[in-house]
Every structure is written in structure tokens, then in C-alpha cells.
Coordinates of C-alpha atoms in Angstrom, one line a residue:
M48 CA 3.6 19.2 -21.9
R49 CA 4.8 19.3 -25.4
T50 CA 8.0 21.1 -26.7
V51 CA 8.4 22.5 -30.2
P52 CA 11.2 20.7 -31.8
A53 CA 12.5 23.7 -33.5
T54 CA 12.8 26.0 -30.4
G55 CA 12.3 23.8 -27.5
R56 CA 9.6 26.3 -26.3
K57 CA 6.9 25.1 -23.7
L58 CA 3.6 25.3 -25.2
I59 CA 1.9 24.9 -21.9
S60 CA 3.0 26.9 -18.9
V61 CA 0.5 26.8 -16.0
A62 CA 0.6 25.5 -12.5
A63 CA -0.5 22.2 -11.7
V64 CA -0.1 19.1 -9.4
S65 CA 1.9 15.9 -8.4
A66 CA 3.5 13.2 -6.0
A67 CA 3.5 9.6 -5.0
L68 CA 1.5 7.4 -2.8
L69 CA 2.9 4.9 -0.4
T70 CA 1.1 1.7 -0.2
A71 CA 1.7 -1.8 -1.8
A72 CA -0.9 -3.1 -4.1
T73 CA -3.2 -6.2 -3.6
T74 CA -4.8 -8.4 -6.2
T75 CA -8.7 -8.7 -6.2
V76 CA -10.1 -12.1 -6.1
A77 CA -13.1 -14.1 -7.2
A78 CA -15.8 -14.0 -4.6
A79 CA -17.1 -17.5 -5.3
Q80 CA -16.2 -20.2 -2.5
D81 CA -19.8 -21.6 -2.0
G82 CA -18.5 -24.9 -1.6
A83 CA -15.1 -24.2 -0.7
T84 CA -15.7 -22.2 2.5
G85 CA -12.6 -21.7 4.4
E86 CA -10.4 -21.9 1.3
A87 CA -8.2 -19.0 0.2
A88 CA -10.0 -16.8 -2.4
V89 CA -8.9 -17.3 -6.0
P90 CA -8.2 -14.5 -8.5
A91 CA -10.8 -14.6 -11.4
A92 CA -8.0 -14.7 -13.9
Q93 CA -6.9 -18.0 -12.5
A94 CA -10.3 -19.5 -13.1
E95 CA -10.8 -18.1 -16.7
A96 CA -9.6 -19.6 -20.0
A97 CA -9.7 -15.9 -21.3
P98 CA -10.7 -12.8 -19.8
G99 CA -14.5 -13.1 -19.0
T100 CA -14.6 -16.7 -20.2
P101 CA -14.7 -19.4 -17.4
A102 CA -12.3 -22.2 -17.9
E103 CA -13.9 -25.6 -18.9
R104 CA -10.7 -27.6 -17.9
L105 CA -8.1 -27.4 -15.3
I106 CA -4.5 -28.5 -15.6
V107 CA -3.4 -30.0 -12.3
G108 CA 0.2 -30.8 -11.2
Y109 CA 0.7 -33.2 -8.5
K110 CA 3.9 -33.4 -6.3
S111 CA 6.2 -36.3 -6.9
G112 CA 5.3 -39.2 -4.7
A113 CA 1.6 -38.5 -4.8
T114 CA -0.2 -41.5 -6.0
E115 CA -2.2 -39.1 -8.3
A116 CA 1.0 -38.1 -10.0
T117 CA 1.2 -41.4 -11.8
S118 CA -2.1 -43.4 -11.4
N119 CA -4.9 -42.1 -13.8
K120 CA -7.4 -44.0 -11.5
A121 CA -6.2 -42.2 -8.6
A122 CA -6.5 -38.8 -10.4
E123 CA -9.9 -39.7 -11.5
A124 CA -11.1 -40.3 -7.9
D125 CA -9.4 -37.2 -6.7
A126 CA -11.2 -35.2 -9.4
V127 CA -14.5 -36.5 -8.2
A128 CA -13.9 -36.0 -4.6
K129 CA -12.7 -32.4 -5.3
G130 CA -15.8 -31.7 -7.5
K131 CA -18.1 -33.1 -4.7
E132 CA -16.6 -30.8 -2.1
A133 CA -17.0 -27.9 -4.5
G134 CA -20.5 -28.8 -5.7
E135 CA -19.5 -29.3 -9.1
D136 CA -19.1 -32.3 -11.6
V137 CA -15.2 -32.7 -12.2
D138 CA -13.9 -35.6 -14.5
F139 CA -10.3 -36.7 -15.4
Q140 CA -9.7 -36.4 -19.1
R141 CA -6.1 -37.4 -19.6
R142 CA -2.5 -37.4 -18.7
L143 CA -0.4 -34.5 -20.2
G144 CA 3.1 -35.1 -21.5
T145 CA 4.4 -33.4 -18.4
G146 CA 2.6 -35.8 -16.1
A147 CA 0.0 -33.3 -15.2
A148 CA -3.6 -34.3 -15.0
L149 CA -6.3 -32.5 -17.2
V150 CA -9.7 -32.3 -15.6
D151 CA -13.0 -31.2 -17.2
L152 CA -15.6 -29.1 -15.6
G153 CA -18.1 -29.0 -18.5
D154 CA -19.2 -25.9 -20.4
N155 CA -21.7 -24.7 -17.9
A156 CA -19.5 -23.7 -15.0
T157 CA -19.3 -20.1 -14.1
T158 CA -16.1 -18.3 -13.1
A159 CA -17.2 -18.6 -9.5
D160 CA -17.8 -22.4 -9.8
V161 CA -14.4 -22.8 -11.3
A162 CA -12.8 -20.7 -8.6
D163 CA -14.4 -23.1 -6.1
V164 CA -12.8 -26.2 -7.8
V165 CA -9.4 -24.4 -8.0
A166 CA -9.5 -23.6 -4.3
E167 CA -10.2 -27.3 -3.4
Y168 CA -7.1 -28.4 -5.4
R169 CA -5.0 -25.6 -3.9
A170 CA -5.9 -26.7 -0.3
D171 CA -4.4 -30.1 -1.1
P172 CA -0.8 -30.3 0.2
Q173 CA -0.2 -33.1 -2.5
V174 CA -1.0 -30.7 -5.4
A175 CA 1.9 -28.6 -6.8
Y176 CA -0.1 -26.4 -9.0
V177 CA -3.6 -25.9 -10.5
V178 CA -4.0 -23.7 -13.5
P179 CA -6.8 -23.1 -16.0
D180 CA -6.5 -24.6 -19.4
R181 CA -6.2 -21.3 -21.1
L182 CA -7.5 -20.3 -24.5
N183 CA -4.7 -18.9 -26.8
K184 CA -5.2 -17.0 -30.0
P185 CA -3.1 -15.3 -32.7
M186 CA -1.6 -12.0 -31.4
A187 CA -3.6 -9.8 -33.7
T188 CA -2.1 -6.4 -35.0
P189 CA -4.5 -3.6 -35.1
N190 CA -5.6 -2.8 -38.6
D191 CA -5.2 1.0 -38.1
T192 CA -3.3 2.3 -41.1
E193 CA -0.8 4.3 -39.0
Y194 CA -0.3 1.7 -36.4
G195 CA 3.2 0.6 -37.9
K196 CA 4.4 4.2 -37.0
Q197 CA 3.6 3.9 -33.3
W198 CA 6.8 2.6 -32.2
D199 CA 6.1 3.7 -28.7
L200 CA 3.4 1.1 -28.2
S201 CA 5.4 -2.1 -29.3
E202 CA 8.8 -1.6 -30.6
D203 CA 11.1 -4.0 -28.8
T204 CA 13.8 -1.4 -27.7
A205 CA 11.8 1.3 -26.1
G206 CA 8.3 0.5 -26.6
M207 CA 5.8 0.2 -23.7
R208 CA 4.7 -3.5 -24.6
V209 CA 1.2 -2.5 -25.0
P210 CA -0.1 -5.1 -27.4
G211 CA 0.6 -7.9 -24.8
A212 CA -1.9 -6.1 -22.3
W213 CA -4.9 -6.0 -24.9
D214 CA -5.5 -9.8 -24.5
V215 CA -6.4 -9.0 -20.9
S216 CA -7.8 -5.5 -21.0
T217 CA -8.8 -2.7 -23.5
G218 CA -9.9 -0.2 -20.8
S219 CA -13.6 -0.9 -21.1
G220 CA -15.7 0.8 -18.4
V221 CA -13.2 3.3 -17.5
T222 CA -13.3 7.1 -18.1
V223 CA -10.2 9.1 -18.3
A224 CA -10.3 12.9 -17.8
V225 CA -8.0 14.9 -19.9
I226 CA -7.4 18.2 -18.4
D227 CA -6.1 20.2 -21.1
T228 CA -6.9 22.5 -24.1
G229 CA -10.2 20.7 -24.8
Y230 CA -11.1 18.6 -27.9
V231 CA -11.4 19.4 -31.7
A232 CA -13.5 17.1 -33.5
H233 CA -11.6 13.9 -35.0
S234 CA -13.4 11.0 -36.7
D235 CA -10.6 8.6 -35.1
L236 CA -11.4 9.6 -31.7
A237 CA -15.1 10.8 -31.6
A238 CA -16.6 7.5 -30.6
N239 CA -14.7 7.4 -27.4
I240 CA -15.5 11.0 -26.3
V241 CA -17.9 11.6 -23.5
G242 CA -19.2 14.8 -22.0
G243 CA -16.7 17.1 -20.4
Y244 CA -16.7 20.8 -19.5
D245 CA -15.1 24.1 -20.4
F246 CA -13.6 25.4 -17.1
I247 CA -11.9 28.4 -18.3
S248 CA -13.5 31.5 -16.6
D249 CA -11.2 34.2 -18.1
T250 CA -12.5 35.3 -21.6
A251 CA -9.1 36.7 -22.4
V252 CA -7.8 33.1 -22.0
S253 CA -10.9 31.1 -23.3
V254 CA -10.8 32.5 -27.0
D255 CA -14.3 31.1 -27.4
G256 CA -15.9 34.5 -26.2
D257 CA -17.4 33.2 -23.0
G258 CA -16.8 31.8 -19.7
R259 CA -17.3 28.4 -18.3
D260 CA -19.9 26.2 -20.1
S261 CA -20.6 22.5 -21.0
N262 CA -18.7 22.7 -24.3
P263 CA -15.2 21.7 -24.1
A264 CA -14.6 22.2 -27.8
D265 CA -11.0 23.5 -28.6
P266 CA -11.3 26.9 -30.6
G267 CA -7.5 27.0 -30.9
D268 CA -4.9 28.4 -28.6
W269 CA -2.8 30.5 -31.0
Y270 CA -1.3 33.8 -30.0
A271 CA 0.4 36.8 -31.6
A272 CA 3.9 37.9 -31.0
G273 CA 4.1 39.5 -27.5
D274 CA 0.7 38.1 -26.5
C275 CA 2.2 36.0 -23.8
G276 CA 5.0 38.0 -22.6
T277 CA 7.7 40.4 -24.0
G278 CA 10.0 38.6 -26.3
V279 CA 7.7 35.6 -26.8
P280 CA 7.0 34.8 -30.5
A281 CA 3.9 34.1 -32.2
G282 CA 2.5 30.6 -31.9
N283 CA 0.2 28.4 -33.9
S284 CA -2.9 26.4 -32.3
S285 CA -1.5 23.3 -30.7
W286 CA -4.5 21.1 -30.5
H287 CA -2.7 19.7 -27.6
G288 CA -5.6 18.0 -25.7
T289 CA -6.7 16.2 -28.8
H290 CA -3.2 14.8 -29.4
V291 CA -3.0 13.5 -25.8
A292 CA -6.6 11.9 -25.9
G293 CA -5.7 10.1 -29.1
T294 CA -2.7 8.4 -27.3
I295 CA -4.9 7.3 -24.6
A296 CA -8.2 6.1 -26.5
A297 CA -8.1 6.7 -30.3
V298 CA -10.6 4.3 -31.8
T299 CA -8.8 1.1 -32.7
N300 CA -9.4 -1.5 -35.2
N301 CA -11.3 0.8 -37.5
G302 CA -9.1 0.6 -40.5
K303 CA -7.8 4.1 -40.3
G304 CA -5.3 6.3 -38.4
V305 CA -3.8 5.4 -35.0
A306 CA -4.5 3.0 -32.2
G307 CA -5.1 4.1 -28.6
I308 CA -3.6 2.5 -25.7
A309 CA -6.7 2.0 -23.8
Y310 CA -9.2 2.1 -26.8
G311 CA -12.1 0.5 -25.0
A312 CA -12.1 3.5 -22.5
K313 CA -13.8 6.8 -22.7
V314 CA -12.2 10.3 -22.7
S315 CA -13.9 13.2 -20.9
P316 CA -12.2 16.4 -22.2
L317 CA -12.0 19.2 -19.6
R318 CA -10.7 22.6 -21.0
V319 CA -8.6 24.5 -18.7
L320 CA -5.8 25.8 -21.1
G321 CA -6.4 28.5 -23.6
K322 CA -4.5 31.3 -24.9
C323 CA -1.0 31.5 -23.2
G324 CA -2.0 28.8 -20.8
G325 CA -4.5 28.5 -17.8
Y326 CA -4.9 29.4 -14.1
D327 CA -4.6 27.2 -11.0
S328 CA -8.0 28.0 -10.0
D329 CA -9.6 26.5 -13.1
I330 CA -7.4 23.6 -13.0
I331 CA -8.3 23.1 -9.4
D332 CA -11.9 23.0 -10.2
A333 CA -11.5 20.6 -13.1
I334 CA -9.5 18.2 -10.9
T335 CA -12.4 18.3 -8.4
W336 CA -15.0 17.7 -10.9
A337 CA -13.5 15.2 -12.8
S338 CA -13.1 13.0 -9.7
G339 CA -16.8 13.4 -8.6
G340 CA -16.4 16.4 -6.4
T341 CA -18.7 19.5 -6.3
V342 CA -18.0 22.6 -8.0
S343 CA -20.3 25.6 -7.6
G344 CA -22.2 26.7 -10.4
V345 CA -21.3 23.6 -12.5
P346 CA -23.7 20.6 -12.9
A347 CA -22.8 17.2 -11.4
N348 CA -20.4 15.1 -13.4
A349 CA -22.2 12.2 -15.2
N350 CA -18.7 10.9 -16.3
V351 CA -16.6 10.7 -13.2
A352 CA -13.2 9.8 -14.0
K353 CA -10.9 7.0 -12.4
V354 CA -8.0 8.4 -14.1
I355 CA -6.9 12.1 -14.7
N356 CA -4.3 13.0 -17.2
M357 CA -2.5 16.4 -16.8
S358 CA 0.1 17.1 -19.3
L359 CA 0.7 20.6 -18.1
G360 CA 3.0 22.4 -15.8
G361 CA 5.0 25.3 -14.6
D362 CA 7.6 26.4 -12.5
G363 CA 7.9 26.6 -8.6
A364 CA 6.5 24.7 -5.7
C365 CA 3.1 22.9 -5.8
T366 CA 0.7 25.2 -4.0
S367 CA -1.3 24.0 -1.0
A368 CA -4.5 24.9 -3.0
T369 CA -3.6 22.6 -5.9
Q370 CA -2.4 19.9 -3.3
T371 CA -5.5 19.9 -1.6
A372 CA -7.6 19.2 -4.9
I373 CA -5.3 16.4 -5.8
N374 CA -5.5 14.8 -2.3
A375 CA -9.2 15.0 -2.5
A376 CA -9.4 13.3 -5.7
V377 CA -7.1 10.6 -4.8
N378 CA -9.3 9.9 -1.7
R379 CA -12.2 9.6 -4.1
G380 CA -10.3 6.8 -5.8
T381 CA -8.9 8.7 -8.8
T382 CA -5.5 8.3 -9.9
V383 CA -3.9 11.5 -11.0
V384 CA -1.1 11.3 -13.8
V385 CA 1.0 14.4 -14.5
A386 CA 3.9 15.4 -16.7
A387 CA 7.4 15.9 -15.2
G388 CA 8.2 18.8 -17.4
N389 CA 10.5 19.7 -20.3
E390 CA 13.1 21.9 -18.8
N391 CA 15.9 19.2 -18.6
D392 CA 16.1 20.1 -14.7
N393 CA 15.3 18.4 -11.6
V394 CA 11.5 18.0 -11.2
A395 CA 11.7 19.2 -7.5
N396 CA 11.8 22.7 -9.2
H397 CA 8.7 22.4 -11.3
S398 CA 5.2 21.8 -10.7
P399 CA 3.2 19.5 -11.1
G400 CA 6.0 17.0 -10.7
N401 CA 7.0 18.2 -7.2
C402 CA 3.6 17.8 -5.6
N403 CA 2.3 14.8 -3.6
N404 CA -0.2 12.0 -4.5
V405 CA 0.3 12.0 -8.2
V406 CA 2.2 9.7 -10.8
S407 CA 5.0 11.9 -12.1
V408 CA 6.1 10.9 -15.6
A409 CA 9.4 11.4 -17.4
A410 CA 9.9 11.0 -21.2
T411 CA 12.1 8.5 -23.1
N412 CA 13.4 8.7 -26.6
R413 CA 13.1 5.9 -29.3
S414 CA 16.5 4.5 -27.8
G415 CA 15.0 4.2 -24.3
A416 CA 17.1 7.0 -22.9
K417 CA 15.9 10.0 -21.0
A418 CA 14.7 12.5 -23.8
S419 CA 17.1 15.4 -23.8
Y420 CA 14.3 17.9 -22.7
S421 CA 12.7 15.8 -19.9
N422 CA 12.8 16.5 -16.3
Y423 CA 14.3 14.0 -13.9
G424 CA 14.9 13.6 -10.2
S425 CA 13.9 11.5 -7.2
L426 CA 10.3 12.7 -7.3
V427 CA 9.9 11.2 -10.9
D428 CA 7.8 8.0 -10.4
I429 CA 8.0 6.2 -13.8
S430 CA 9.3 6.8 -17.3
A431 CA 7.3 6.5 -20.7
P432 CA 7.9 7.1 -24.3
G433 CA 7.6 10.8 -25.1
G434 CA 9.7 10.9 -28.3
Q435 CA 12.6 13.1 -29.5
T436 CA 12.1 14.7 -33.0
S437 CA 15.6 16.2 -33.1
T438 CA 16.8 12.6 -34.3
G439 CA 14.0 12.5 -36.9
T440 CA 10.3 13.3 -36.9
A441 CA 9.2 9.9 -37.1
N442 CA 10.8 9.4 -33.6
G443 CA 8.2 11.5 -32.1
I444 CA 4.8 10.4 -30.8
L445 CA 2.1 10.1 -33.6
S446 CA -1.5 10.9 -32.6
T447 CA -4.6 12.7 -33.5
L448 CA -4.6 16.4 -34.4
N449 CA -6.0 19.0 -36.7
S450 CA -4.4 20.9 -39.5
G451 CA -5.6 24.4 -38.7
T452 CA -3.0 26.7 -37.6
K453 CA -5.4 29.1 -35.7
T454 CA -9.0 27.8 -35.8
P455 CA -10.1 24.2 -36.5
S456 CA -9.6 23.0 -40.1
T457 CA -9.5 19.4 -41.3
E458 CA -8.5 16.5 -39.0
S459 CA -4.9 15.3 -39.3
Y460 CA -2.2 13.2 -37.5
A461 CA 1.2 14.5 -36.2
Y462 CA 4.3 13.7 -34.3
Y463 CA 4.8 15.5 -31.1
Q464 CA 7.4 15.2 -28.3
G465 CA 7.3 16.0 -24.6
T466 CA 6.5 14.7 -21.4
S467 CA 2.9 15.7 -22.3
M468 CA 3.2 12.9 -24.8
A469 CA 4.8 10.4 -22.1
T470 CA 2.1 11.1 -19.6
P471 CA -1.0 9.8 -21.6
H472 CA 0.7 6.7 -22.0
I473 CA 0.6 6.0 -18.3
A474 CA -2.9 7.2 -18.1
G475 CA -3.9 4.9 -20.7
L476 CA -2.1 2.0 -18.9
V477 CA -4.0 3.0 -15.6
A478 CA -7.2 2.8 -17.6
L479 CA -6.3 -0.9 -18.5
M480 CA -5.4 -1.6 -15.2
K481 CA -8.6 -0.3 -13.6
S482 CA -10.7 -2.1 -16.3
A483 CA -8.8 -5.4 -15.5
N484 CA -9.3 -4.7 -11.7
P485 CA -11.7 -2.1 -10.8
A486 CA -10.9 -2.4 -7.0
L487 CA -7.5 -0.9 -7.2
T488 CA -6.7 2.1 -5.2
P489 CA -4.5 4.9 -6.5
A490 CA -1.8 3.7 -4.3
Q491 CA -2.1 0.2 -5.6
V492 CA -2.0 1.5 -9.2
E493 CA 1.2 3.4 -8.6
S494 CA 2.9 0.4 -6.7
A495 CA 2.1 -2.1 -9.6
I496 CA 3.3 0.0 -12.4
K497 CA 6.6 0.7 -10.5
A498 CA 7.0 -2.9 -9.5
N499 CA 6.6 -4.1 -13.0
A500 CA 8.6 -1.4 -14.8
R501 CA 11.7 -2.6 -16.7
P502 CA 15.1 -1.0 -16.4
L503 CA 15.5 1.9 -19.0
P504 CA 17.2 0.5 -22.1
G505 CA 19.3 3.7 -22.4
S506 CA 20.7 6.1 -20.0
C507 CA 19.1 8.5 -17.4
S508 CA 21.3 10.8 -15.3
G509 CA 19.5 12.2 -12.4
G510 CA 16.6 9.6 -11.9
C511 CA 14.0 8.7 -14.1
G512 CA 11.8 6.8 -11.6
A513 CA 11.3 3.0 -11.3
G514 CA 12.2 2.5 -15.1
L515 CA 10.2 2.3 -18.3
A516 CA 6.6 1.3 -17.8
D517 CA 5.7 -2.3 -19.2
A518 CA 2.1 -2.3 -20.1
A519 CA 1.8 -6.2 -20.5
K520 CA 3.5 -7.2 -17.3
T521 CA 1.6 -4.6 -15.2
V522 CA -1.9 -5.5 -16.5
Q523 CA -1.1 -9.2 -16.0
A524 CA 0.1 -8.4 -12.4
V525 CA -3.2 -6.7 -11.4
S526 CA -5.5 -9.3 -13.1
G527 CA -3.7 -12.2 -11.4
S528 CA -2.2 -13.7 -14.3
G529 CA 1.5 -12.7 -13.9
G530 CA 3.8 -10.0 -13.0
S531 CA 4.1 -8.5 -9.7
T532 CA 2.0 -6.2 -7.3
G533 CA 4.8 -5.1 -5.3
G534 CA 7.6 -6.7 -3.3
T535 CA 8.2 -7.5 0.3
T536 CA 7.6 -4.4 2.4
F537 CA 9.2 -3.5 5.7
T538 CA 7.6 -0.5 7.7
S539 CA 9.0 1.6 10.5
T540 CA 7.6 2.4 14.1
P541 CA 7.0 4.6 15.9
S542 CA 6.9 8.2 14.6
V543 CA 10.0 10.5 15.4
A544 CA 9.7 14.2 15.9
I545 CA 12.2 16.4 13.8
P546 CA 13.6 19.4 15.7
D547 CA 13.8 22.8 14.1
A548 CA 17.2 23.6 12.8
G549 CA 18.5 20.8 14.9
S550 CA 20.6 17.6 14.7
A551 CA 19.5 14.7 12.3
I552 CA 17.1 12.0 13.5
E553 CA 17.1 8.4 12.6
S554 CA 14.5 5.9 12.1
P555 CA 15.5 2.3 11.8
I556 CA 14.0 -0.6 10.0
G557 CA 15.2 -4.1 10.5
V558 CA 15.1 -6.2 7.4
S559 CA 15.4 -10.1 7.6
G560 CA 14.4 -13.1 5.8
L561 CA 15.6 -12.0 2.4
T562 CA 18.4 -13.5 0.3
G563 CA 21.2 -11.7 -1.6
N564 CA 21.4 -7.9 -2.2
A565 CA 18.9 -5.3 -2.3
P566 CA 17.2 -4.5 -5.7
S567 CA 18.2 -1.7 -8.2
T568 CA 14.9 -0.3 -7.7
L569 CA 14.5 -0.3 -4.0
K570 CA 11.4 1.6 -3.1
V571 CA 11.7 4.2 -0.1
A572 CA 8.2 5.4 0.9
V573 CA 8.4 8.4 3.0
D574 CA 5.6 10.2 5.1
I575 CA 6.8 13.4 6.8
T576 CA 4.6 16.3 8.1
H577 CA 6.5 19.5 7.9
T578 CA 5.8 23.0 6.7
Y579 CA 8.3 24.4 4.3
R580 CA 9.7 21.1 3.2
G581 CA 12.7 22.8 1.6
D582 CA 14.3 22.9 5.0
L583 CA 14.7 19.2 5.0
V584 CA 17.6 16.8 3.9
I585 CA 16.5 13.1 3.7
D586 CA 19.0 10.3 3.5
L587 CA 18.7 6.5 3.4
V588 CA 21.5 4.9 5.4
A589 CA 22.2 1.2 4.4
P590 CA 23.2 -1.6 6.8
D591 CA 27.0 -1.1 6.1
G592 CA 26.6 2.8 6.7
S593 CA 26.6 3.8 3.0
V594 CA 24.4 6.9 2.5
Y595 CA 21.9 7.5 -0.4
R596 CA 20.7 11.1 -0.7
L597 CA 17.0 11.1 -1.3
K598 CA 16.2 14.8 -0.9
S599 CA 18.3 17.9 -0.8
S600 CA 17.3 21.0 0.9
S601 CA 15.9 23.8 -1.4
S602 CA 15.3 27.5 -0.4
S603 CA 12.5 27.7 -3.1
D604 CA 10.5 24.6 -2.0
S605 CA 7.9 26.2 0.3
A606 CA 5.3 23.5 0.0
D607 CA 4.2 21.5 2.9
D608 CA 4.9 17.7 3.7
V609 CA 7.0 15.0 2.1
R610 CA 4.7 12.2 1.0
T611 CA 6.4 10.2 -1.9
T612 CA 8.3 7.2 -2.8
Y613 CA 11.8 7.4 -3.8
T614 CA 13.6 4.6 -6.0
V615 CA 17.1 3.9 -5.0
D616 CA 19.6 1.7 -6.8
A617 CA 20.7 -0.4 -3.8
S618 CA 22.0 -3.4 -5.6
G619 CA 25.5 -3.2 -4.1
E620 CA 24.0 -3.4 -0.6
T621 CA 23.2 -6.8 1.3
A622 CA 19.3 -6.8 1.9
N623 CA 19.1 -7.9 5.4
G624 CA 20.2 -5.8 8.2
T625 CA 19.2 -2.5 9.9
W626 CA 18.3 0.3 7.4
K627 CA 17.8 3.9 8.7
L628 CA 16.1 6.9 7.3
R629 CA 18.1 10.0 8.3
V630 CA 16.1 13.4 8.3
Q631 CA 17.6 16.9 9.4
D632 CA 15.9 20.2 9.3
L633 CA 18.5 22.7 8.3
Y634 CA 16.7 26.0 8.8
A635 CA 14.8 27.7 11.7
Q636 CA 11.1 28.4 12.1
D637 CA 9.4 25.0 11.3
T638 CA 9.2 21.6 12.9
G639 CA 7.8 18.4 11.8
T640 CA 7.3 14.7 12.3
L641 CA 8.5 11.6 10.4
N642 CA 5.2 9.8 10.7
S643 CA 6.5 6.6 9.1
W644 CA 8.7 5.2 6.2
A645 CA 8.8 1.9 4.4
L646 CA 11.2 -0.2 2.3
T647 CA 9.8 -2.5 -0.5
F648 CA 12.3 -4.9 -1.9

């Protein structure tokens, strides 16, 4: 959601959805292996000179003591033998200065062919490494005229390191559903807009004079003083959905305006917010439809989204109705990214950030600290640039907009601030990831984003998730060319009943085989079935008995279940030993079960 710099007022005030999925990520691999049967599959990126371009040469490093490490004749014989096993022609070319051998596969080999050869080398115990002879190129800067003002994409201190991801992915083939105020025509975005829908059923909210239809055009969401509640002053049209969409997928390298994070992706605008906000019922149907579900009276979606962006929110618990819609979307393979909220409060008190199965996003300012307005807490998954215009307008997030104060006028650009602006940064990153590796599940997407985040450059009191998202490192990780898809995970067994208003239960996990201390971003994934989860207190107990509070009780949190991943700074604890999850139900009338929990180091 966006905040207005002068007043701090929330523009969007509606109920929505959120949470965190609990599994570690895996990397998809090339399916080749015709001649290398039985060998480990090879990620496509490790058989390519550039994304989509098969490698023509491989660099092979032999272990010291191997004859091939010093003898060109032996390296040539080995290349021929490896090629024969893989069914390819492989020739030794020359010795590099490091002592590695450069071997050639010709210019007709497919990625699968190269993967076969790589697999043969990998299976040889005398080979220390084999990597593609990758094609490098100048790191081009987009020619969009306002790109230099987009500090949030590339600035060293607090940018999200997006340009480093563009060599691997631009989001091609992925649709992002922006569930928001709709879309007002903009030439710097139009080429990346695909069909959406207007889900607003109440004409008092819709402003356009009718109910649901296939036209998601934004007529403006302005309101007069008192229209949205006693004492609420008048407000101009926000064109909020268009600003969000521009951050995700503004047309790039077109010599004008701004650059989009996933500029090869498409945006499907779904209109749910109008005058004074929008209703849960409309948002629920939009979530369902965006992810490929069926909504009565609405035609089938021809542009099913693998990413949903919801830069909206309100107060209170996540309802079961909304949670059900989110769970179904995630089960269909759609990642749901939501704003944590702008109240400078614990996100546990605000939806959608306190729901399950979403990526909940906090906002950072240009120094990399938590933005003053951003919500925080253990339910935040990740942070991204949201800007803070109180320190200067240019310290906000620049994106596509319209100059009309009520109805649409001329297209424009403007700086906004808010967790609404941070959220599309993560939605754009997810689009880059899904384009690079379409097989990723929502759980794997979330795990990779967290595993490759960097510590916040600035401060955050109360919890800002795994850190500041790093687009380059994350995309490299899921494409197999670098980064991490998650650390070593240890899982509990068996399930444990949680007594009603009883004593605390504990579930142990024995950790061994690690060295040194636990990380500063230790992931604690929790799966608890329990009605009225506000009754619960959850603690992590380290091997030395130190206690880390994960969740406090809350009389206002009436939602069901706890299925989320907490991030704990456990860097002062020895990794190996017995860790425990301690859960206690403080109040009567509800029982539950700790189904499982996991630690990821």
C-alpha cells in the first residue's frame, strides 16, 4: 500500500491475504543424458555459454596428480573418450594459464548434448570441475530516460541488484496479476499489458457506473471529504495499480521513461479497489481467477498468472475465507506476494501480512533501513525498496502514473512510497525466477528469495524478514549459475498434540555435521494446526537453553493455524546440538497439533 508523504494516510484500506511456505528449493536440470545414462542430471545453465545458447567449449580442471592435468596428449585422449561415451565429438583445444584444459564440442551441439558431455566429466573422480566457456558481454544500461533515477534497482547501498539478473532472465513467458485499482493507459507500459478483469461488483465503489466486466480500466478512485468516513479528508485519484504495474514490467530499452524489473513479463490488471477501497469478496474472486480457478459468471482466464501482486491491506486477522482463496492459488502453482502494511506496527495485527502462504514484504528506504512507516515482525518474509519521500522526493520509487486528479488525463511518472511500492519489486523478482526456472513451486520461490537475501544495509527494529532481496543472486541460484536455493534442513518427527490451556510441549531436532555457529538468518519453518492461533506462544530453544520468541499470544488474532517461516539471528549459538520448538496454549476452548517444524541453516 502507498502512503501519502504529507499525511501518512493509507490510500488503500481493504482486507487481503498472506503467509510463508515451508519447503526448501531445488534446481531444475537439463533432461538430456542420452549417452550419459546413470550420470547425475546437469542444470541447463551449466551447459550454456549464455541463457538459451549451448556452450561450444568446456573448461575442464583436473585434480593434481591426474596425468591429464599436465599432459596435453592425455587430456586429448580423455576428451575423445568422454565424447565417445556421450555420443559427441569432443576435441582438446589448448591448456589455459591455470592449467585447465579447454575442450571443443563444435557449433552444432544442443544444450542437451553439452549436458551429456558435462555429465561424463563430472563422473570422473580425476576431474575437479567442468564449466562452460561462458560468453561475456558489456553490462548494458537500459536507455530509458528516467532509469538513472531508479536507485531502487541498482544503487550499491540499498538497491535490489536487478541489472545483474537481466543477463539470465527478463521475465519472458510469465504473467503477473496485479490485483489493485486497475490500469490507466500508459505508453511506457501498454505493450506489456494483457487481458484482465474488473471484479468490483458494488457500483458505489466501482465509479465506472457498472459492476463486473472484462474492462479493468481505472476511472480514478478520488473521493470527497467525508465520503470514506467521518473526518476523512478528500483525496485525489491514486492510479495506484498503474504505478505498481510499472515497477514490475514497464517497457524497457525503448528510449523513454522507466525500466521494469521483469520487463519481458506481462501484467494482467485485475480491478478490485475503487472509491474508498474494495471488498474481500471481490479480492477473493480475483485471487481465484488470476491463478486459474473458476469464478461463477466470469469467463475462463486466458492469462493465468504464476505471480500475484497485492499491494493492499487492512487491519485485523486474516479471515478463513481469504486464506482459503490464497491456499488454492498456491496449490495451483501461483506465488502470492503481498504488502506488509504501512502502520509502523507489527504485521501480526494487519492483513494481508498475517495470513499464511504468501510472501509478505516490508519496505526499506534509500539507506537500506526499514522505512519509517513500514510494518515489521516475525511474519515478514523479505524486505525490498519502498522509498521514503520525507528525506526527499527523489528518495521515493519512480514509476508510471497519470496526471489526472480525478479522471484520467495525460500519462506521467511520479515518486511514491510505501510497502505497496516494495511489493512489486518482489513480484517482479518472482517473474524473473519463474522465467529462468518454470518448474519452481511457490515454496521453492520463497525459499530461494530468502536464502539469497543480503543483510539490511541499515537498521530494522522488530524484524524485517530474511533481509534485503538480491535479484541477481537469487536468479542465478534458481537458474543453476550461482547463489543458493536454500541451506541444510533438519526436520522434526513425530507430530505432538498441543493441550488446551495446558503446559508447554516441546519437539526436538538433533543437528549434527555442521561447523561453527548457526547463521544470523536461521529459518524456522512451523506447521501447526490450531483454531484461534492467538492462544499460542511459540519459542525456539537453542542447544544451550537460550530462548528466542517466535510468536506471542494475541487476543485479536482469531485466525486458524500457524504455517509460516520465522527468521532468527542465532549467530551466537553453536549450530550442532538439540534444538527445540516450544509451544504453549495459554487459553481454553481450543486444541491443536504441532504437525512438524524444520530448521534451515
